[in-house]
Amino acid sequence: MHVPEALFEPLGRGRYRTTELAQGPWDPGAQHGSPPAALLAGSFEAEHPRPDLVPTRFTMDLFGPVPMGELEVRTRVARDGRRIQALDGELLSGGRVAARARAWRVRRADTADIASPTPPPPAEIPADTAPPPSGTGDFGYFSALDWRFAAGGFRTPGPATAWLRLRVPVVAGREPTPIERVMGVVDCSSGVSNELDFASYVFTNVDLTVHLHRPLAGEWVCTDAKTTIGDEGAGLCRATLSDEKGGLGGSAQTLFIGPR
């Protein structure tokens, strides 16, 4: 039996095969939101290397569930410069655009003397691994991460603080970069801070926005997340992101709410 070693296997020329480790909780034929985000963010780095720039913002719009199977990534420089750069990317499945992303990078500089104090992480990394959410069945992406809840939990609706770590590379044969490690887990924020029962409701996100004021240090990402459910079919998840050194940014997700 073949055991996947990554979320995606490269096929060459911007094409990838999705492995079962990218599978999400809502539909066995669809991915979790984090793998597409990590693949797009990693493709920006790999196809447009600029070590003199620091990634600061990533936005992804999801045009529907991203299918399992073969995918194609297309990227381009939308705005180039010495001090700032914008990158655009598309993720295609069967010729259809499944997701579209934009990333901003700014020039790397030493601003340590004027940097704001780094707030400590909201909690230490717990020793115990979290059980999967009830009502979802087995889904591959759960096995791709280490899940450690410092507050809340899948089976305890409400705000939550969770430490997350990729257990496998995003792309086979390539060590995960700091931005891939962030994007590879950050879409989990709405799931860990769920306000609704997984078995009864769908609360899928249609977008993801991440802001970072410094790169990730280490492998672990902490999401301190809260989900708000509106009264007209929409929701919002906001999260503060940290690593073991302290705060590094934040994220937001717009949610579609409906019965399962």
mmCIF file of C-alpha atoms in Angstrom:
data_model
loop_
_atom_site.group_PDB
_atom_site.id
_atom_site.type_symbol
_atom_site.label_atom_id
_atom_site.label_comp_id
_atom_site.label_asym_id
_atom_site.label_seq_id
_atom_site.Cartn_x
_atom_site.Cartn_y
_atom_site.Cartn_z
ATOM 1 C CA MET A 1 0.000 0.000 0.000
ATOM 2 C CA HIS A 2 1.382 3.402 -1.017
ATOM 3 C CA VAL A 3 1.705 5.804 1.920
ATOM 4 C CA PRO A 4 1.876 9.456 0.776
ATOM 5 C CA GLU A 5 4.937 11.382 1.884
ATOM 6 C CA ALA A 6 3.556 14.844 1.093
ATOM 7 C CA LEU A 7 0.365 16.762 0.351
ATOM 8 C CA PHE A 8 1.265 16.918 -3.349
ATOM 9 C CA GLU A 9 3.481 15.013 -5.764
ATOM 10 C CA PRO A 10 5.160 17.080 -8.516
ATOM 11 C CA LEU A 11 4.452 16.067 -12.111
ATOM 12 C CA GLY A 12 6.550 18.782 -13.763
ATOM 13 C CA ARG A 13 5.778 22.061 -15.542
ATOM 14 C CA GLY A 14 3.574 23.399 -12.754
ATOM 15 C CA ARG A 15 1.415 20.290 -12.420
ATOM 16 C CA TYR A 16 0.834 18.318 -9.231
ATOM 17 C CA ARG A 17 -0.986 15.213 -8.100
ATOM 18 C CA THR A 18 -2.966 15.598 -4.895
ATOM 19 C CA THR A 19 -2.421 12.868 -2.298
ATOM 20 C CA GLU A 20 -4.969 11.610 0.203
ATOM 21 C CA LEU A 21 -3.281 13.735 2.896
ATOM 22 C CA ALA A 22 -4.890 16.850 1.368
ATOM 23 C CA GLN A 23 -8.438 15.505 1.722
ATOM 24 C CA GLY A 24 -10.813 17.707 3.729
ATOM 25 C CA PRO A 25 -13.631 16.880 6.169
ATOM 26 C CA TRP A 26 -16.656 17.951 4.123
ATOM 27 C CA ASP A 27 -16.400 15.860 0.941
ATOM 28 C CA PRO A 28 -14.085 12.896 0.217
ATOM 29 C CA GLY A 29 -13.493 14.299 -3.270
ATOM 30 C CA ALA A 30 -12.428 17.760 -2.079
ATOM 31 C CA GLN A 31 -9.360 19.169 -0.365
ATOM 32 C CA HIS A 32 -9.045 20.984 2.926
ATOM 33 C CA GLY A 33 -8.367 24.691 2.373
ATOM 34 C CA SER A 34 -4.818 24.675 3.745
ATOM 35 C CA PRO A 35 -3.129 22.465 1.099
ATOM 36 C CA PRO A 36 -4.124 24.731 -1.852
ATOM 37 C CA ALA A 37 -2.976 27.788 0.112
ATOM 38 C CA ALA A 38 0.371 26.166 0.894
ATOM 39 C CA LEU A 39 0.841 25.016 -2.705
ATOM 40 C CA LEU A 40 0.175 28.495 -4.088
ATOM 41 C CA ALA A 41 2.381 30.230 -1.496
ATOM 42 C CA GLY A 42 5.184 27.735 -2.087
ATOM 43 C CA SER A 43 4.880 28.162 -5.855
ATOM 44 C CA PHE A 44 5.290 31.920 -5.492
ATOM 45 C CA GLU A 45 8.570 31.302 -3.664
ATOM 46 C CA ALA A 46 9.841 28.566 -5.969
ATOM 47 C CA GLU A 47 8.935 30.245 -9.269
ATOM 48 C CA HIS A 48 9.800 33.842 -8.294
ATOM 49 C CA PRO A 49 12.681 33.615 -5.782
ATOM 50 C CA ARG A 50 13.567 36.933 -4.161
ATOM 51 C CA PRO A 51 15.556 36.375 -0.945
ATOM 52 C CA ASP A 52 15.745 40.158 -0.551
ATOM 53 C CA LEU A 53 11.963 40.266 0.039
ATOM 54 C CA VAL A 54 9.814 39.158 2.985
ATOM 55 C CA PRO A 55 6.277 37.712 2.533
ATOM 56 C CA THR A 56 3.762 39.913 4.344
ATOM 57 C CA ARG A 57 0.297 39.165 2.984
ATOM 58 C CA PHE A 58 -1.432 36.254 1.265
ATOM 59 C CA THR A 59 -5.040 36.209 0.071
ATOM 60 C CA MET A 60 -6.804 33.260 -1.536
ATOM 61 C CA ASP A 61 -10.300 33.188 -3.037
ATOM 62 C CA LEU A 62 -11.879 29.759 -3.371
ATOM 63 C CA PHE A 63 -14.268 29.413 -6.315
ATOM 64 C CA GLY A 64 -15.699 26.192 -4.898
ATOM 65 C CA PRO A 65 -14.357 23.002 -3.351
ATOM 66 C CA VAL A 66 -10.856 22.300 -4.680
ATOM 67 C CA PRO A 67 -10.995 18.778 -6.152
ATOM 68 C CA MET A 68 -8.598 15.985 -5.373
ATOM 69 C CA GLY A 69 -6.622 14.724 -8.374
ATOM 70 C CA GLU A 70 -4.286 16.573 -10.738
ATOM 71 C CA LEU A 71 -3.859 20.337 -10.454
ATOM 72 C CA GLU A 72 -2.019 23.024 -12.369
ATOM 73 C CA VAL A 73 -0.462 26.124 -10.797
ATOM 74 C CA ARG A 74 0.107 29.305 -12.788
ATOM 75 C CA THR A 75 1.860 32.321 -11.286
ATOM 76 C CA ARG A 76 3.025 35.716 -12.481
ATOM 77 C CA VAL A 77 4.547 38.917 -11.140
ATOM 78 C CA ALA A 78 1.735 41.474 -11.027
ATOM 79 C CA ARG A 79 3.836 44.361 -9.724
ATOM 80 C CA ASP A 80 7.626 44.268 -9.491
ATOM 81 C CA GLY A 81 10.016 46.584 -7.707
ATOM 82 C CA ARG A 82 13.034 46.830 -5.436
ATOM 83 C CA ARG A 83 10.981 47.558 -2.312
ATOM 84 C CA ILE A 84 7.621 45.841 -2.884
ATOM 85 C CA GLN A 85 6.309 43.093 -5.134
ATOM 86 C CA ALA A 86 2.856 41.643 -5.854
ATOM 87 C CA LEU A 87 2.380 38.113 -7.175
ATOM 88 C CA ASP A 88 -0.766 36.557 -8.649
ATOM 89 C CA GLY A 89 -1.505 32.852 -8.874
ATOM 90 C CA GLU A 90 -4.198 30.468 -10.043
ATOM 91 C CA LEU A 91 -4.898 26.863 -9.176
ATOM 92 C CA LEU A 92 -6.634 24.958 -11.966
ATOM 93 C CA SER A 93 -8.416 21.614 -11.972
ATOM 94 C CA GLY A 94 -9.455 20.197 -15.328
ATOM 95 C CA GLY A 95 -8.890 23.595 -16.918
ATOM 96 C CA ARG A 96 -11.188 25.337 -14.421
ATOM 97 C CA VAL A 97 -9.868 27.936 -11.984
ATOM 98 C CA ALA A 98 -10.487 26.494 -8.522
ATOM 99 C CA ALA A 99 -8.618 29.144 -6.509
ATOM 100 C CA ARG A 100 -6.925 32.464 -7.103
ATOM 101 C CA ALA A 101 -4.296 34.081 -4.868
ATOM 102 C CA ARG A 102 -2.334 37.286 -4.457
ATOM 103 C CA ALA A 103 0.761 37.737 -2.304
ATOM 104 C CA TRP A 104 2.663 40.857 -1.266
ATOM 105 C CA ARG A 105 6.336 40.905 -0.371
ATOM 106 C CA VAL A 106 8.378 43.842 0.955
ATOM 107 C CA ARG A 107 12.113 44.463 0.975
ATOM 108 C CA ARG A 108 14.048 42.816 3.779
ATOM 109 C CA ALA A 109 15.696 45.326 6.139
ATOM 110 C CA ASP A 110 17.064 45.515 9.680
ATOM 111 C CA THR A 111 14.408 47.276 11.773
ATOM 112 C CA ALA A 112 15.270 45.552 15.064
ATOM 113 C CA ASP A 113 16.012 48.859 16.815
ATOM 114 C CA ILE A 114 12.490 50.165 16.210
ATOM 115 C CA ALA A 115 10.556 46.883 16.264
ATOM 116 C CA SER A 116 7.532 46.578 18.540
ATOM 117 C CA PRO A 117 7.849 44.215 21.504
ATOM 118 C CA THR A 118 6.831 40.696 20.488
ATOM 119 C CA PRO A 119 3.880 39.483 22.577
ATOM 120 C CA PRO A 120 4.405 35.987 23.961
ATOM 121 C CA PRO A 121 2.384 33.091 22.548
ATOM 122 C CA PRO A 122 -0.970 32.659 24.312
ATOM 123 C CA ALA A 123 -0.006 29.233 25.666
ATOM 124 C CA GLU A 124 2.739 26.643 25.630
ATOM 125 C CA ILE A 125 2.549 23.632 23.319
ATOM 126 C CA PRO A 126 0.579 20.879 25.102
ATOM 127 C CA ALA A 127 1.874 17.322 25.135
ATOM 128 C CA ASP A 128 -1.410 15.640 24.197
ATOM 129 C CA THR A 129 -2.578 15.230 20.605
ATOM 130 C CA ALA A 130 -6.204 16.147 19.903
ATOM 131 C CA PRO A 131 -8.754 13.568 18.684
ATOM 132 C CA PRO A 132 -10.414 14.232 15.317
ATOM 133 C CA PRO A 133 -13.699 16.148 15.160
ATOM 134 C CA SER A 134 -16.832 14.056 15.565
ATOM 135 C CA GLY A 135 -19.191 13.747 12.614
ATOM 136 C CA THR A 136 -16.553 14.073 9.881
ATOM 137 C CA GLY A 137 -15.341 10.508 9.473
ATOM 138 C CA ASP A 138 -11.722 9.874 8.552
ATOM 139 C CA PHE A 139 -10.158 12.520 6.330
ATOM 140 C CA GLY A 140 -6.585 12.533 5.124
ATOM 141 C CA TYR A 141 -5.575 16.047 6.110
ATOM 142 C CA PHE A 142 -6.077 15.300 9.806
ATOM 143 C CA SER A 143 -3.208 12.795 9.568
ATOM 144 C CA ALA A 144 -0.943 15.368 7.902
ATOM 145 C CA LEU A 145 -0.775 17.582 11.013
ATOM 146 C CA ASP A 146 0.087 17.495 14.682
ATOM 147 C CA TRP A 147 -2.895 19.000 16.557
ATOM 148 C CA ARG A 148 -2.439 20.288 20.131
ATOM 149 C CA PHE A 149 -5.239 22.258 21.817
ATOM 150 C CA ALA A 150 -4.241 24.611 24.639
ATOM 151 C CA ALA A 151 -7.856 25.831 24.987
ATOM 152 C CA GLY A 152 -11.114 24.636 23.461
ATOM 153 C CA GLY A 153 -11.290 21.685 21.096
ATOM 154 C CA PHE A 154 -13.114 20.152 18.176
ATOM 155 C CA ARG A 155 -15.782 18.802 20.507
ATOM 156 C CA THR A 156 -15.986 21.969 22.613
ATOM 157 C CA PRO A 157 -17.664 24.680 20.500
ATOM 158 C CA GLY A 158 -16.314 28.198 20.862
ATOM 159 C CA PRO A 159 -13.027 30.113 20.713
ATOM 160 C CA ALA A 160 -9.921 27.949 20.752
ATOM 161 C CA THR A 161 -6.151 28.084 20.967
ATOM 162 C CA ALA A 162 -4.385 25.351 19.033
ATOM 163 C CA TRP A 163 -0.786 24.588 18.134
ATOM 164 C CA LEU A 164 -0.448 23.035 14.677
ATOM 165 C CA ARG A 165 2.484 21.537 12.787
ATOM 166 C CA LEU A 166 2.817 19.983 9.351
ATOM 167 C CA ARG A 167 4.047 16.411 9.627
ATOM 168 C CA VAL A 168 4.831 16.088 5.909
ATOM 169 C CA PRO A 169 6.174 18.378 3.164
ATOM 170 C CA VAL A 170 3.769 20.334 1.014
ATOM 171 C CA VAL A 171 5.489 19.049 -2.144
ATOM 172 C CA ALA A 172 7.283 15.706 -2.141
ATOM 173 C CA GLY A 173 11.057 16.029 -2.156
ATOM 174 C CA ARG A 174 11.074 19.623 -0.894
ATOM 175 C CA GLU A 175 11.567 20.686 2.714
ATOM 176 C CA PRO A 176 8.724 22.986 3.832
ATOM 177 C CA THR A 177 9.621 26.675 3.949
ATOM 178 C CA PRO A 178 8.389 28.979 6.734
ATOM 179 C CA ILE A 179 5.606 30.422 4.558
ATOM 180 C CA GLU A 180 4.504 26.911 3.508
ATOM 181 C CA ARG A 181 4.345 25.881 7.158
ATOM 182 C CA VAL A 182 2.075 28.825 7.982
ATOM 183 C CA MET A 183 -0.201 28.422 4.966
ATOM 184 C CA GLY A 184 -0.234 24.669 5.427
ATOM 185 C CA VAL A 185 -2.147 24.994 8.720
ATOM 186 C CA VAL A 186 -3.731 28.451 8.999
ATOM 187 C CA ASP A 187 -6.974 27.527 7.225
ATOM 188 C CA CYS A 188 -7.684 25.285 10.228
ATOM 189 C CA SER A 189 -8.594 28.313 12.351
ATOM 190 C CA SER A 190 -12.307 28.150 11.528
ATOM 191 C CA GLY A 191 -12.377 24.430 12.280
ATOM 192 C CA VAL A 192 -10.637 24.556 15.649
ATOM 193 C CA SER A 193 -12.874 27.461 16.789
ATOM 194 C CA ASN A 194 -16.080 25.940 15.432
ATOM 195 C CA GLU A 195 -19.354 27.195 16.868
ATOM 196 C CA LEU A 196 -21.439 24.475 15.192
ATOM 197 C CA ASP A 197 -21.574 20.692 15.147
ATOM 198 C CA PHE A 198 -19.558 19.213 12.270
ATOM 199 C CA ALA A 199 -22.196 16.500 11.814
ATOM 200 C CA SER A 200 -25.107 18.932 11.427
ATOM 201 C CA TYR A 201 -23.706 22.030 9.722
ATOM 202 C CA VAL A 202 -21.327 23.113 6.990
ATOM 203 C CA PHE A 203 -19.122 26.132 7.732
ATOM 204 C CA THR A 204 -16.741 26.249 4.793
ATOM 205 C CA ASN A 205 -14.664 29.316 3.986
ATOM 206 C CA VAL A 206 -14.799 31.080 0.625
ATOM 207 C CA ASP A 207 -11.562 32.973 1.193
ATOM 208 C CA LEU A 208 -8.468 33.215 3.366
ATOM 209 C CA THR A 209 -6.380 36.276 4.200
ATOM 210 C CA VAL A 210 -3.131 36.112 6.172
ATOM 211 C CA HIS A 211 -1.007 39.061 7.339
ATOM 212 C CA LEU A 212 2.511 38.505 8.700
ATOM 213 C CA HIS A 213 4.885 41.056 10.221
ATOM 214 C CA ARG A 214 7.778 38.584 10.436
ATOM 215 C CA PRO A 215 8.639 35.098 9.164
ATOM 216 C CA LEU A 216 7.771 31.971 11.125
ATOM 217 C CA ALA A 217 10.469 30.689 13.491
ATOM 218 C CA GLY A 218 10.470 26.918 13.902
ATOM 219 C CA GLU A 219 7.817 24.435 12.797
ATOM 220 C CA TRP A 220 4.834 25.110 15.076
ATOM 221 C CA VAL A 221 2.066 27.647 14.401
ATOM 222 C CA CYS A 222 -0.372 28.711 17.117
ATOM 223 C CA THR A 223 -3.810 29.941 16.078
ATOM 224 C CA ASP A 224 -5.827 31.779 18.728
ATOM 225 C CA ALA A 225 -9.145 31.788 16.892
ATOM 226 C CA LYS A 226 -12.734 32.938 17.297
ATOM 227 C CA THR A 227 -15.638 32.269 14.928
ATOM 228 C CA THR A 228 -18.737 34.466 14.750
ATOM 229 C CA ILE A 229 -21.930 33.171 13.108
ATOM 230 C CA GLY A 230 -24.180 35.805 11.553
ATOM 231 C CA ASP A 231 -27.973 35.652 11.244
ATOM 232 C CA GLU A 232 -28.131 35.669 7.417
ATOM 233 C CA GLY A 233 -26.091 32.642 6.380
ATOM 234 C CA ALA A 234 -22.533 33.944 6.749
ATOM 235 C CA GLY A 235 -19.814 33.778 9.355
ATOM 236 C CA LEU A 236 -16.362 35.163 10.094
ATOM 237 C CA CYS A 237 -13.316 33.622 11.707
ATOM 238 C CA ARG A 238 -10.465 35.792 12.954
ATOM 239 C CA ALA A 239 -7.245 34.438 14.426
ATOM 240 C CA THR A 240 -4.057 35.746 15.979
ATOM 241 C CA LEU A 241 -1.027 33.755 14.833
ATOM 242 C CA SER A 242 2.084 33.023 16.893
ATOM 243 C CA ASP A 243 5.093 30.755 16.950
ATOM 244 C CA GLU A 244 7.240 29.707 19.890
ATOM 245 C CA LYS A 245 8.896 33.149 19.930
ATOM 246 C CA GLY A 246 5.582 35.042 20.045
ATOM 247 C CA GLY A 247 3.136 36.855 17.799
ATOM 248 C CA LEU A 248 3.750 36.937 14.049
ATOM 249 C CA GLY A 249 0.460 37.942 12.388
ATOM 250 C CA GLY A 250 -3.217 37.249 11.929
ATOM 251 C CA SER A 251 -5.763 35.678 9.602
ATOM 252 C CA ALA A 252 -9.405 35.982 8.568
ATOM 253 C CA GLN A 253 -11.873 33.708 6.777
ATOM 254 C CA THR A 254 -15.340 34.420 5.385
ATOM 255 C CA LEU A 255 -17.615 31.450 6.065
ATOM 256 C CA PHE A 256 -20.588 29.954 4.240
ATOM 257 C CA ILE A 257 -23.034 28.570 6.818
ATOM 258 C CA GLY A 258 -25.654 25.942 6.049
ATOM 259 C CA PRO A 259 -27.143 22.596 7.056
ATOM 260 C CA ARG A 260 -25.120 19.527 6.171
#
